[in-house]
mmCIF file of C-alpha atoms and ligand atoms in Angstrom:
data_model
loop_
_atom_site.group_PDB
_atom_site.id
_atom_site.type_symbol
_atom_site.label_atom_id
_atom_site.label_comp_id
_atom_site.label_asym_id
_atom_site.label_seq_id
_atom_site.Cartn_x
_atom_site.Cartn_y
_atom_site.Cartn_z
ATOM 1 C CA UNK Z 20 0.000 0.000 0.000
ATOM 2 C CA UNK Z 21 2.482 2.514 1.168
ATOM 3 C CA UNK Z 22 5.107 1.637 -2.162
ATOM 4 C CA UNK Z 23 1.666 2.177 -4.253
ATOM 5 C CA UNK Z 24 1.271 5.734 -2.374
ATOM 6 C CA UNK Z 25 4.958 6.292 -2.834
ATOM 7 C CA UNK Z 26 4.529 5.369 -7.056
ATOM 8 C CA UNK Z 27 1.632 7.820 -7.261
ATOM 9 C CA UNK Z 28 2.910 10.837 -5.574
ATOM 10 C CA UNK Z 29 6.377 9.917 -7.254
ATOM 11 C CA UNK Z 30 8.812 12.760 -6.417
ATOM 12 C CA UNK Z 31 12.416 12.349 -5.873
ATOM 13 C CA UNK Z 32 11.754 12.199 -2.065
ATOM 14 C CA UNK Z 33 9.238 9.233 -2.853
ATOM 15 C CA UNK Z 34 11.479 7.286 -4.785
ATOM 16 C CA UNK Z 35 14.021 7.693 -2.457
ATOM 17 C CA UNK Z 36 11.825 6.043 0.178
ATOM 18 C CA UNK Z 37 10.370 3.909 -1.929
ATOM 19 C CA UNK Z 38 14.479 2.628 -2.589
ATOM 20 C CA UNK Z 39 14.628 1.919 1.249
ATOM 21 C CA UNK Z 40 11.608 0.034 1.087
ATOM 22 C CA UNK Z 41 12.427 -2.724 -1.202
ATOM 23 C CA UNK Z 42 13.744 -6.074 0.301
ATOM 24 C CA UNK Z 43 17.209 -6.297 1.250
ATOM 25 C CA UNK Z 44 19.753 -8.612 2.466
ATOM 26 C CA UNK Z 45 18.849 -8.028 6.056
ATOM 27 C CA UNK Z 46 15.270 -8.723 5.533
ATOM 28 C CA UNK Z 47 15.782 -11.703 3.190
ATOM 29 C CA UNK Z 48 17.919 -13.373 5.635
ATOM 30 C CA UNK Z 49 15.218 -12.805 8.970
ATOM 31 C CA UNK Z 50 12.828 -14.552 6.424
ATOM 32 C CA UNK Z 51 15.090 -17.754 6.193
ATOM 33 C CA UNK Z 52 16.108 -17.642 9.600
ATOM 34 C CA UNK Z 53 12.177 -17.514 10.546
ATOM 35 C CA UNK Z 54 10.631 -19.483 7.596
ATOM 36 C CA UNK Z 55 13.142 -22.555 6.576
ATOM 37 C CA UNK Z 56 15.368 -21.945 9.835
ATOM 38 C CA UNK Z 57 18.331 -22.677 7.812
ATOM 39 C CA UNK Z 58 19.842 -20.011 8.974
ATOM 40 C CA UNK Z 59 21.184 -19.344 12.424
ATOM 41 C CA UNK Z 60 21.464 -15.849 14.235
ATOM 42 C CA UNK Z 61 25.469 -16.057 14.235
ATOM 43 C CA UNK Z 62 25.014 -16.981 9.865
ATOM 44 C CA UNK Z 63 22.977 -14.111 9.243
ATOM 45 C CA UNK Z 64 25.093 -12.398 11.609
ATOM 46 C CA UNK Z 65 28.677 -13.100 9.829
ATOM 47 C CA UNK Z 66 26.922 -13.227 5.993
ATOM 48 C CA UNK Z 67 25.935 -9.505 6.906
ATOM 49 C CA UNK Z 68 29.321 -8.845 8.080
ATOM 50 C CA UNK Z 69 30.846 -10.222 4.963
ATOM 51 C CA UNK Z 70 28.566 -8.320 3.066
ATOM 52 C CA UNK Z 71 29.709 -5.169 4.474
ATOM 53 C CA UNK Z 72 33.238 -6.047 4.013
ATOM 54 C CA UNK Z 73 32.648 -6.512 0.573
ATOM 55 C CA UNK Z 74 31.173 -3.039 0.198
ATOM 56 C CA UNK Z 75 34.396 -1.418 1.439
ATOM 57 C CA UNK Z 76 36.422 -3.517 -0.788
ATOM 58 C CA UNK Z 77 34.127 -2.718 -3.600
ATOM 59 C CA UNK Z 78 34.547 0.683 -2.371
ATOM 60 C CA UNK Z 79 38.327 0.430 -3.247
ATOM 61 C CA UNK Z 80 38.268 -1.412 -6.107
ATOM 62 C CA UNK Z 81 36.223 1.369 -8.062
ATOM 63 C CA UNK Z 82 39.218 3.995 -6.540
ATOM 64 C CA UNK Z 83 41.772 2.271 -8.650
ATOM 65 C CA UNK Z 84 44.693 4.335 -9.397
ATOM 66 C CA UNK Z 85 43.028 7.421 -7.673
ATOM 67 C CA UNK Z 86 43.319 5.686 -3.931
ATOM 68 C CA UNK Z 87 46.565 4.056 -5.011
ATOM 69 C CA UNK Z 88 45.826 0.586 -4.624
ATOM 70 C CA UNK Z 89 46.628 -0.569 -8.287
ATOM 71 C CA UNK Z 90 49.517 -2.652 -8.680
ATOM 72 C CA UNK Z 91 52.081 -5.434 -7.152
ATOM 73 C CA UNK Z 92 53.396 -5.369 -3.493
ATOM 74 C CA UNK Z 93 56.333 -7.539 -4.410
ATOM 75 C CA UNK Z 94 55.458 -9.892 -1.774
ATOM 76 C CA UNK Z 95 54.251 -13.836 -2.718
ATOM 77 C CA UNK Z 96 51.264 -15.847 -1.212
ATOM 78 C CA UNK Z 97 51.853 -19.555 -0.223
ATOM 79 C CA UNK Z 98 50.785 -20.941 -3.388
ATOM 80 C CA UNK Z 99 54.038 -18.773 -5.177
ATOM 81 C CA UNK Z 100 51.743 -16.056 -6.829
ATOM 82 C CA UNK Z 101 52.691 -12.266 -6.638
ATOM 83 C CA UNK Z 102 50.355 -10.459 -4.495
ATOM 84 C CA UNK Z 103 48.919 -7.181 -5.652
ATOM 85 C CA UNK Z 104 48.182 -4.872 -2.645
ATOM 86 C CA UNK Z 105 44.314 -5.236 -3.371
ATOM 87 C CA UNK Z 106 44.409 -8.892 -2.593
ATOM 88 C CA UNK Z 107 46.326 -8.370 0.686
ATOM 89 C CA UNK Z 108 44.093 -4.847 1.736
ATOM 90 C CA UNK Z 109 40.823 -7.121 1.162
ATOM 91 C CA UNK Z 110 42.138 -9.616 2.846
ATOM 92 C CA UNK Z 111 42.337 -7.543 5.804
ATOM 93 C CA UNK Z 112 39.124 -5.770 5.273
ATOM 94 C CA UNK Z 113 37.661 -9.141 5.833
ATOM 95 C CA UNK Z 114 40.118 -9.862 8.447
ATOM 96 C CA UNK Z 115 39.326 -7.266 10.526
ATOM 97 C CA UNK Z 116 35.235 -7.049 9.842
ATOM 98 C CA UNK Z 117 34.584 -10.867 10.682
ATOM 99 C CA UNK Z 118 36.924 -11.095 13.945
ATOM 100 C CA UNK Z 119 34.785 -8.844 16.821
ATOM 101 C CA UNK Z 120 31.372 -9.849 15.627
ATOM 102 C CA UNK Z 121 31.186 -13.707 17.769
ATOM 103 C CA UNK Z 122 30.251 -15.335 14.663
ATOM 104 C CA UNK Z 123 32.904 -17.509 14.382
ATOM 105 C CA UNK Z 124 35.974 -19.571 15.729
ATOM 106 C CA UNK Z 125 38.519 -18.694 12.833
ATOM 107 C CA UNK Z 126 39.131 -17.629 9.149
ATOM 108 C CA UNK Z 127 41.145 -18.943 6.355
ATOM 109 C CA UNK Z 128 42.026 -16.845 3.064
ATOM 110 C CA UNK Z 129 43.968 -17.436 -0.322
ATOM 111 C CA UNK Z 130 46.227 -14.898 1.085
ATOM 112 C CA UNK Z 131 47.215 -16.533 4.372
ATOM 113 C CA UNK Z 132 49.657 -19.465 5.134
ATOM 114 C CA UNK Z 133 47.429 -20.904 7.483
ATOM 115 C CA UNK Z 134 44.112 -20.174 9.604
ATOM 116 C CA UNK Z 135 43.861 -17.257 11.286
ATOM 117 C CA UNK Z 136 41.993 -17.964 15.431
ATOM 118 C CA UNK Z 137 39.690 -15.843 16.499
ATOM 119 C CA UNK Z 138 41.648 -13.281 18.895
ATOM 120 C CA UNK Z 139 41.059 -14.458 22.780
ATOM 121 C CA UNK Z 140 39.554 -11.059 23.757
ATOM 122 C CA UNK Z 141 36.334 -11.642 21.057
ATOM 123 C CA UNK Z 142 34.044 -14.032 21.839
ATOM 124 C CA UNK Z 143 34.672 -17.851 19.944
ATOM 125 C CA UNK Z 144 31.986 -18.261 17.596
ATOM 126 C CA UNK Z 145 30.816 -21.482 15.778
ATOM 127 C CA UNK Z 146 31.709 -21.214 12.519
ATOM 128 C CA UNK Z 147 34.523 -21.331 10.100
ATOM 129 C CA UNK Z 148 34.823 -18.988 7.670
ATOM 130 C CA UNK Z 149 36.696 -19.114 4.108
ATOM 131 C CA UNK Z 150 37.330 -16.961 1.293
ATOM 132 C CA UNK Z 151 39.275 -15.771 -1.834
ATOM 133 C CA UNK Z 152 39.348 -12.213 -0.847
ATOM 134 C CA UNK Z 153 39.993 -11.066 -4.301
ATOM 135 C CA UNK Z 154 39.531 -13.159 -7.023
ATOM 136 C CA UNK Z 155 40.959 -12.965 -10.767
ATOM 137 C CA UNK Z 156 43.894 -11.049 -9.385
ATOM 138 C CA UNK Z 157 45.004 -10.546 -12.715
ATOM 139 C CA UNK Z 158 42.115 -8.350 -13.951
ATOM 140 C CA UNK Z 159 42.979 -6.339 -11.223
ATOM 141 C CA UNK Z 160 44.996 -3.577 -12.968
ATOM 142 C CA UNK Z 161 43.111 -4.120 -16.424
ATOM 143 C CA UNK Z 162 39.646 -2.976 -14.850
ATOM 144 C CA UNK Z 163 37.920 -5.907 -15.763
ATOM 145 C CA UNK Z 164 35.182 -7.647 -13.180
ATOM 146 C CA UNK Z 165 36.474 -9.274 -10.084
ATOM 147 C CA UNK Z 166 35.172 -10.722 -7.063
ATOM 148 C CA UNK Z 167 35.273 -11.897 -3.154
ATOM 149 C CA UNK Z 168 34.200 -15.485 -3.010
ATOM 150 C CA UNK Z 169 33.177 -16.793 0.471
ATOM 151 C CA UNK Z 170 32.163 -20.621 2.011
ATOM 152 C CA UNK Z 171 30.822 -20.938 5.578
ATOM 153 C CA UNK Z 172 31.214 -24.120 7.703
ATOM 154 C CA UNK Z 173 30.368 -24.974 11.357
ATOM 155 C CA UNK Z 174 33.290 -25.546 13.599
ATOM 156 C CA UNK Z 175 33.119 -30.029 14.329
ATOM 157 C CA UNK Z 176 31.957 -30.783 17.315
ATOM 158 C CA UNK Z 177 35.389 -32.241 18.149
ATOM 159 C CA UNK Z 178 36.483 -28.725 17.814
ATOM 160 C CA UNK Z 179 34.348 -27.270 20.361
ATOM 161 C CA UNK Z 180 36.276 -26.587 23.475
ATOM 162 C CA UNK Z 181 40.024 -26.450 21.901
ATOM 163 C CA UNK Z 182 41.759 -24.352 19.550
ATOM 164 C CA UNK Z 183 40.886 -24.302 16.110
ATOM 165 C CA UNK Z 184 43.057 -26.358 13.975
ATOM 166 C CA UNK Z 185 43.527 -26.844 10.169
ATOM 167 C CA UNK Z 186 42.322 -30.165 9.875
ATOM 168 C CA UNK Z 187 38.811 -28.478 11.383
ATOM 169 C CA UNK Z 188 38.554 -26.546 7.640
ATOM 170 C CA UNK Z 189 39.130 -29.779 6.094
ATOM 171 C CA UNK Z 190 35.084 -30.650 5.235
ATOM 172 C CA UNK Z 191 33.618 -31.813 2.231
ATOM 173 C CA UNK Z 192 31.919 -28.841 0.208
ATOM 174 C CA UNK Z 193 28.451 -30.358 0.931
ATOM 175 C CA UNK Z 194 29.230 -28.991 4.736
ATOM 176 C CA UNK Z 195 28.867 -25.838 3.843
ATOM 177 C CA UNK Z 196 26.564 -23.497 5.680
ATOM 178 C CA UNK Z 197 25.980 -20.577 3.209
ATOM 179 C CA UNK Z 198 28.130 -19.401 0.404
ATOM 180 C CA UNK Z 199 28.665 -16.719 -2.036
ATOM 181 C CA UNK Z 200 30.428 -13.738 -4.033
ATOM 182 C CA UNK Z 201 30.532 -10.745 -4.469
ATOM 183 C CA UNK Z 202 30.979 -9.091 -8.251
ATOM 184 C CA UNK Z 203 32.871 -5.800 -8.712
ATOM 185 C CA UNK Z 204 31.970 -5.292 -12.063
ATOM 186 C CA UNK Z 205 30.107 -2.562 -13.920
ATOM 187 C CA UNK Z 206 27.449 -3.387 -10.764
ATOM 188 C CA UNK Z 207 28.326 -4.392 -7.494
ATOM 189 C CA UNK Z 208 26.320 -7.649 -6.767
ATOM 190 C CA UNK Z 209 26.388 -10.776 -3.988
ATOM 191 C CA UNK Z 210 25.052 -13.241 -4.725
ATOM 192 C CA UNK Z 211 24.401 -15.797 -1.775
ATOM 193 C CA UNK Z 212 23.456 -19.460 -1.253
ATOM 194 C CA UNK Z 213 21.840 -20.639 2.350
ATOM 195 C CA UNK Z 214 20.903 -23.927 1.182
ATOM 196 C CA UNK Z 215 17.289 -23.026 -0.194
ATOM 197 C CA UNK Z 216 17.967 -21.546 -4.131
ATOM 198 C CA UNK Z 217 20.327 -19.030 -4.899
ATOM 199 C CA UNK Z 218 19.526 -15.054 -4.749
ATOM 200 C CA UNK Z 219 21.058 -11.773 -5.919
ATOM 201 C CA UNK Z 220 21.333 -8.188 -4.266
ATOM 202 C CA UNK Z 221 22.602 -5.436 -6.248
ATOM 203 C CA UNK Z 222 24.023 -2.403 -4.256
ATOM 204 C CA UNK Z 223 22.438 0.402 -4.228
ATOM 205 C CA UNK Z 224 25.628 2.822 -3.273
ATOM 206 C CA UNK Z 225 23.715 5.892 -2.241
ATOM 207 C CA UNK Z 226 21.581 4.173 0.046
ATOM 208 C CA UNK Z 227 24.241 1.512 1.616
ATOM 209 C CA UNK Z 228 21.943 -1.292 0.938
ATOM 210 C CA UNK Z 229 22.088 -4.548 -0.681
ATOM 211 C CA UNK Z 230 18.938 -4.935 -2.682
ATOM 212 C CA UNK Z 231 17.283 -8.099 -3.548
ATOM 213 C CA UNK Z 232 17.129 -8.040 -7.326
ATOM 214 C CA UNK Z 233 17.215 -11.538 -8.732
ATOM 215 C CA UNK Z 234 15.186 -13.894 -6.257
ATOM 216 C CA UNK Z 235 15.577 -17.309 -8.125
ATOM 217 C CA UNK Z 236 18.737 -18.040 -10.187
ATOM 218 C CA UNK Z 237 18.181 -20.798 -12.292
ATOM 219 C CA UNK Z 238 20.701 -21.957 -14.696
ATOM 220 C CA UNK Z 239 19.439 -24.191 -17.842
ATOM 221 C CA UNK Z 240 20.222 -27.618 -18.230
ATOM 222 C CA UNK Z 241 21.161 -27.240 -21.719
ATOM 223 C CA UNK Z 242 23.694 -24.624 -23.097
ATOM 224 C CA UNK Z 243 25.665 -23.746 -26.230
ATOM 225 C CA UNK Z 244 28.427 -21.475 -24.488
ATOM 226 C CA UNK Z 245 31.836 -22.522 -23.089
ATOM 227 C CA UNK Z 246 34.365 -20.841 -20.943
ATOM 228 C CA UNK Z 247 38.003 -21.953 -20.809
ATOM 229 C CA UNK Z 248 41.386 -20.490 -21.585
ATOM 230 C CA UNK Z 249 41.881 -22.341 -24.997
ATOM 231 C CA UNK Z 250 45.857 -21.241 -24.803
ATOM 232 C CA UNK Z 251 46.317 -24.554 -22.786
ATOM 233 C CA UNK Z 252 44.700 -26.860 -25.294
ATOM 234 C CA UNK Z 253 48.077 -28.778 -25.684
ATOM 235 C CA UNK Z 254 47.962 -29.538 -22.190
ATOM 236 C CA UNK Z 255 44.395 -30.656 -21.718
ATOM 237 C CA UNK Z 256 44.008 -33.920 -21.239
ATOM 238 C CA UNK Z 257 41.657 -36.174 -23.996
ATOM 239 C CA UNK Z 258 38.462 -36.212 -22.310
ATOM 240 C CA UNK Z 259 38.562 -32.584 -22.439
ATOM 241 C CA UNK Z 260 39.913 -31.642 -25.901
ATOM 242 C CA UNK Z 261 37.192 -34.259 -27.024
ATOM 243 C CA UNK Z 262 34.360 -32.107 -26.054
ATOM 244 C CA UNK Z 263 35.929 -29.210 -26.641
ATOM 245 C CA UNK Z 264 36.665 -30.635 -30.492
ATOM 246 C CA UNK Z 265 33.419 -30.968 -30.586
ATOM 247 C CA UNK Z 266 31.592 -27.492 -29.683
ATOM 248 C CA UNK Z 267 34.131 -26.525 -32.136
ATOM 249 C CA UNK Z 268 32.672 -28.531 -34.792
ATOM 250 C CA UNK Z 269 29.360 -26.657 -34.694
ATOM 251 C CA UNK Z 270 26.497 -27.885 -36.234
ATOM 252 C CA UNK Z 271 28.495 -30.154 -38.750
ATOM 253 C CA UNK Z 272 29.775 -32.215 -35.799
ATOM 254 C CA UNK Z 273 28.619 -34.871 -33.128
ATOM 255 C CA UNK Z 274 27.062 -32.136 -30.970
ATOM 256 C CA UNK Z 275 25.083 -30.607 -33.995
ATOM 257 C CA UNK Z 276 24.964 -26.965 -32.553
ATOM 258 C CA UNK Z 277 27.051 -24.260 -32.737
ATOM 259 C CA UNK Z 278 28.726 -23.034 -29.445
ATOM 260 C CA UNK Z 279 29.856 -19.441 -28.445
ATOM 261 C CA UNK Z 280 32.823 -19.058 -26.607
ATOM 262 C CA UNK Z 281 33.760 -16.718 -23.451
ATOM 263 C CA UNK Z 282 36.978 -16.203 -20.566
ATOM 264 C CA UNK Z 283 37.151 -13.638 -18.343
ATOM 265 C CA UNK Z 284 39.883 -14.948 -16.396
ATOM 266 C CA UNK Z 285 38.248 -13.964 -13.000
ATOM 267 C CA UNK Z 286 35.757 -17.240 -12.178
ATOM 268 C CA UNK Z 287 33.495 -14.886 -10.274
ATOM 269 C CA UNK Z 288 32.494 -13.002 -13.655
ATOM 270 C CA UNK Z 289 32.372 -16.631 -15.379
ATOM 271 C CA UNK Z 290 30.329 -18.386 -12.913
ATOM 272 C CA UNK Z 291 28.245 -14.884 -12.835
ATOM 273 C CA UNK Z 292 27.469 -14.988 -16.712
ATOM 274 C CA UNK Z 293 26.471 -18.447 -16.146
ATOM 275 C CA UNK Z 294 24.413 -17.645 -13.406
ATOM 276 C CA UNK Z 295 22.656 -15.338 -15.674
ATOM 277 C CA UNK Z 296 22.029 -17.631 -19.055
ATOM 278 C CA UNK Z 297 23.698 -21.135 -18.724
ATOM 279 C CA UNK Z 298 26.888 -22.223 -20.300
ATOM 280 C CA UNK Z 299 29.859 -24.539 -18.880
ATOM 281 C CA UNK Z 300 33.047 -23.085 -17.129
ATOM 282 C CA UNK Z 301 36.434 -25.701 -17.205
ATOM 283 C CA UNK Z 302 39.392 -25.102 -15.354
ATOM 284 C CA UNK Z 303 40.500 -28.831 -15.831
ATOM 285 C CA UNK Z 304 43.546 -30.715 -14.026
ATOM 286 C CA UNK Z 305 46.009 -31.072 -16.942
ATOM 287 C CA UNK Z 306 49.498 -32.343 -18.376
ATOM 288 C CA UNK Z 307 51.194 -29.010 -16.601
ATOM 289 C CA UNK Z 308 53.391 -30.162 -13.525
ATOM 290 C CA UNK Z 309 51.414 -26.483 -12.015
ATOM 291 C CA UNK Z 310 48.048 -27.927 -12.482
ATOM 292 C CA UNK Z 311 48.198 -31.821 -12.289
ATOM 293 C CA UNK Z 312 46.128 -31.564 -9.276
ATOM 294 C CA UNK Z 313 43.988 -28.716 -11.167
ATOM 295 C CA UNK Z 314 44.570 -24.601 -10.648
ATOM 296 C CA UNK Z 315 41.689 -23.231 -8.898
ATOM 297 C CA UNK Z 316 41.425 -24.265 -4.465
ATOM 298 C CA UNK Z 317 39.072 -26.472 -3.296
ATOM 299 C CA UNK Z 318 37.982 -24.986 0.183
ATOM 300 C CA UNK Z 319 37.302 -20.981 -1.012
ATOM 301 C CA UNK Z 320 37.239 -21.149 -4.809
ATOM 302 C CA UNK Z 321 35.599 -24.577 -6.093
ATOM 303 C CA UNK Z 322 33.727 -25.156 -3.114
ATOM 304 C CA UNK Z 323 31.614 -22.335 -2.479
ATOM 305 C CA UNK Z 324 30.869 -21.908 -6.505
ATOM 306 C CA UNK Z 325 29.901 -25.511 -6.868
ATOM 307 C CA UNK Z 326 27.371 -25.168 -4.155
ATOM 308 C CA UNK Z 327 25.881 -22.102 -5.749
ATOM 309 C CA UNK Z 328 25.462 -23.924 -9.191
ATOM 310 C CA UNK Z 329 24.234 -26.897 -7.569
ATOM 311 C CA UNK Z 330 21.837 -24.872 -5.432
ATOM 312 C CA UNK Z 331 20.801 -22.772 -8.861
ATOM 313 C CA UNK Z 332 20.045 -26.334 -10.790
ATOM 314 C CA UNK Z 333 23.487 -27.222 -12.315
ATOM 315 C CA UNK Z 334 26.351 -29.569 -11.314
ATOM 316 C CA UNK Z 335 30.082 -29.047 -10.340
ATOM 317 C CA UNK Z 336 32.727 -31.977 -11.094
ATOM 318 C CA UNK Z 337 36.607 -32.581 -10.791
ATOM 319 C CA UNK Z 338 35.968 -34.507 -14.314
ATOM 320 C CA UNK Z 339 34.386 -37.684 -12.121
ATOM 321 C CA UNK Z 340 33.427 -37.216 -9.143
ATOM 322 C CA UNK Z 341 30.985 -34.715 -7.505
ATOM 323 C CA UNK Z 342 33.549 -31.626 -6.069
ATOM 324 C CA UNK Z 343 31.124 -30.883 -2.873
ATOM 325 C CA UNK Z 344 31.668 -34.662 -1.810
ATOM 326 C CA UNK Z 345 35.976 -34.635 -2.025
ATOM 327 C CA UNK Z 346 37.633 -34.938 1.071
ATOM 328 C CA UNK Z 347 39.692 -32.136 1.330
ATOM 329 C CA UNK Z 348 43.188 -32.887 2.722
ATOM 330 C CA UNK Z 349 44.797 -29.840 3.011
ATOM 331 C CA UNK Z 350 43.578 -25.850 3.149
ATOM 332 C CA UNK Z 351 44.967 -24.939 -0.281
ATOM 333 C CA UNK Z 352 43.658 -28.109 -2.034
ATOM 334 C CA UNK Z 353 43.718 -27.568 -5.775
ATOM 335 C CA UNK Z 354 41.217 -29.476 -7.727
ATOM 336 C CA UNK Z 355 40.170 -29.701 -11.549
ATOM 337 C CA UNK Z 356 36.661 -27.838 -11.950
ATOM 338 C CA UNK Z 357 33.901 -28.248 -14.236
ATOM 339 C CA UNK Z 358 30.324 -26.834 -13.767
ATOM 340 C CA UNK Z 359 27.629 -25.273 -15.030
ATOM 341 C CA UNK Z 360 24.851 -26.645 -17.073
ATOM 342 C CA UNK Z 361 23.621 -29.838 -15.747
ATOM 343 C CA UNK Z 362 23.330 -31.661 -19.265
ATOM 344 C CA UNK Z 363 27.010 -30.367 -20.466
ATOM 345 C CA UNK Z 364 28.933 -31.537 -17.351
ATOM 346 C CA UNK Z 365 26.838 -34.769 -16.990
ATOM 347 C CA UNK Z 366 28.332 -35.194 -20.804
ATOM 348 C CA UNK Z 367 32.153 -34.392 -20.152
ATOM 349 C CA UNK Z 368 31.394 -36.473 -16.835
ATOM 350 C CA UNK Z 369 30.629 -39.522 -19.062
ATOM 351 C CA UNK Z 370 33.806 -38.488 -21.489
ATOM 352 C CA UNK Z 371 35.936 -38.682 -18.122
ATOM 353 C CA UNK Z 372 34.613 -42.280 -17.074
ATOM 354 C CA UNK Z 373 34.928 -43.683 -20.954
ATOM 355 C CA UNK Z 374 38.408 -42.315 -21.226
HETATM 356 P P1 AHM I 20 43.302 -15.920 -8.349
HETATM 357 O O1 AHM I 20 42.417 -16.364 -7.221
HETATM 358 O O2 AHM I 20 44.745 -15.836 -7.940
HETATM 359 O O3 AHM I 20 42.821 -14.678 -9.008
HETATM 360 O O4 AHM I 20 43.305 -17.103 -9.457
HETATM 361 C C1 AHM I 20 42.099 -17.690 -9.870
HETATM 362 C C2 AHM I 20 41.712 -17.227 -11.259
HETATM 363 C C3 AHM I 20 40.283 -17.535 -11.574
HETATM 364 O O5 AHM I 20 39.472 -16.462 -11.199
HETATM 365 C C4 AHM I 20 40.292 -17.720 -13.077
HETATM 366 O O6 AHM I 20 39.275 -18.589 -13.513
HETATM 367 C C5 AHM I 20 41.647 -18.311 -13.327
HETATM 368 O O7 AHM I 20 42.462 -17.945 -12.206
HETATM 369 C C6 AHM I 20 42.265 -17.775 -14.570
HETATM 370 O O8 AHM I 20 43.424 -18.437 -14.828
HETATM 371 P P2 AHM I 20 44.259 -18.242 -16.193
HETATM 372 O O9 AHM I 20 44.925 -16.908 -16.068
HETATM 373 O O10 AHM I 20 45.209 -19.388 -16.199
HETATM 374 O O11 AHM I 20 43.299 -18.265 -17.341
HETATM 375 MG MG1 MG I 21 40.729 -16.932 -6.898
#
């Protein structure tokens, strides 16, 4: 009634209202925690924290070379790649956001060694929380979309009275709690999974808010776009080439349609666009002595995006097996990824098994 009055009489001061009136994170989240109670006061709690650290970063991000955080800090991460200072300053941004809040026990990141324990003077929350505070570091400097991925986990039971360990983080993907990104692209978006579907908030900067915009991602079971950095082709390995031979061979070929073809480099923006209209993203394990045991890490990268495609309708794979149901052995797991479009990876799941 009110956003009716608002339309009617619809001056600048209206719409403004109006703007603060539409469902946001805040209010989306009460609803699960009332309606499918699959979400606890501490989740909602910490996803709203995360959210807000991912304003702040997106805050920075659109500074570029004006706030002088463009470029390399020289220093390396554990997994050997240069840092940039963005990936280290968001790092801390969601350091320091998550610890106070009593939320959780500890935090791991692409940009730490190891986990980083809740400081004894905050209270000891009971969840885990992971993330890739800034992913596609590369695009960085080139102004092209990037993202913060995030994967929540209770702490074990075993886990309860001691100090958290590594070993804790090691749980399967289909563990997880809630999980998500956020997009800095030419919008700044989350996009979050509690278990029940998979929504999107778009911030509105002026107001502060994240506002529910997309309530039901779906992705289609069938596609005709693929994303994968076709430079490595003599590396792949032959279940992989095979399909890929064959999108290339259009209609004339075994697939008899004709695929488009897209890499961003940052798998936020790639699992975004197909979150948006289908397709199938590869980063596959291949001949490379670097990526034998794939590129992209299990626990903060391949994790939390497999859960959002599964929870928007597709499916997530290493090439055989299910990624959400690996048993992660250590934090910075790398694993081969494949997901998307249910029909496409059930296909290059059945090229794996024949090879
Ligand atoms: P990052 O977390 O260090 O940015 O690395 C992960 C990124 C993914 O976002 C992207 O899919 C992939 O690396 C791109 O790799 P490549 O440059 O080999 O195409
Ligand atoms: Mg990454």
């Amino acid at each position: 009634m009110l956003s009716k009055l608002l339309l009617k009489h619809s001056t600048p001061k209206a719409r403004h209202s109006e703007r603060i009136l539409k469902k946001n994170l805040t209010h989306y989240l009460v609803e699960q925690q009332r309606q499918q109670g699959s979400v606890s006061a501490e989740v909602r709690l910490l996803i709203e924290t995360v959210a807000r650290a991912c304003k702040v970063i997106g805050h920075h991000v659109s500074k570029g070379a004006l706030g002088g955080v463009l470029g390399s800090l020289g220093s390396e991460n554990i997994q050997g790649e240069v840092q940039k200072k963005l990936d280290v300053m968001s790092n801390e941004i969601l350091l320091q956001a998550n610890e106070w809040g009593g939320s959780l026990a500890a935090m791991a990141s692409e940009e730490m060694d190891t986990v980083h324990r809740i400081p004894s003077h905050y209270p000891k929350g009971r969840n885990l929380l992971l993330f890739d505070p800034l992913d596609g570091s590369s695009n960085i400097d080139v102004n092209v979309s990037i993202g913060t991925i995030f994967s929540v986990l209770n702490v074990p039971e075993s886990a309860e009275e001691r100090d958290i360990q590594e070993r804790d983080f090691l749980q399967p993907g289909v563990r997880q709690v809630a999980a998500g990104y956020a997009i800095y692209g030419p919008q700044t978006m989350l996009i979050l999974t509690v278990g029940n579907g998979v929504v999107g908030f778009t911030l509105d900067s002026e107001l502060g808010s994240w506002v529910l915009t997309n309530e039901d991602i779906r992705i289609p079971k069938q596609t005709s776009e693929f994303a994968i950095n076709m430079s490595n082709y003599r590396h792949w390995h032959a279940p992989v080439r095979r399909y890929i031979d064959e999108c290339l061979a259009g209609t004339e070929g075994p697939l008899a349609k004709n695929y488009n073809m897209r890499w961003i480099a940052s798998m936020v923006a790639d699992v975004h666009r197909l979150l948006t209209r289908g397709g199938v993203f590869l980063y596959p394990t291949d001949q490379r002595e670097s990526v034998q045991e794939g590129k992209l890490r299990l626990m903060y990268e391949a994790n939390p995006m497999s859960f959002l495609i599964e929870q928007a309708g597709g499916a997530a794979i290493d090439g055989t097996q299910r990624i959400m149901e690996l048993q992660p052995t250590k934090l910075h797991q790398r694993v081969g990824v494949i997901l998307g479009s249910e029909e496409e990876v059930q296909r290059l799941q059945r090229y794996h098994s024949e090879a």
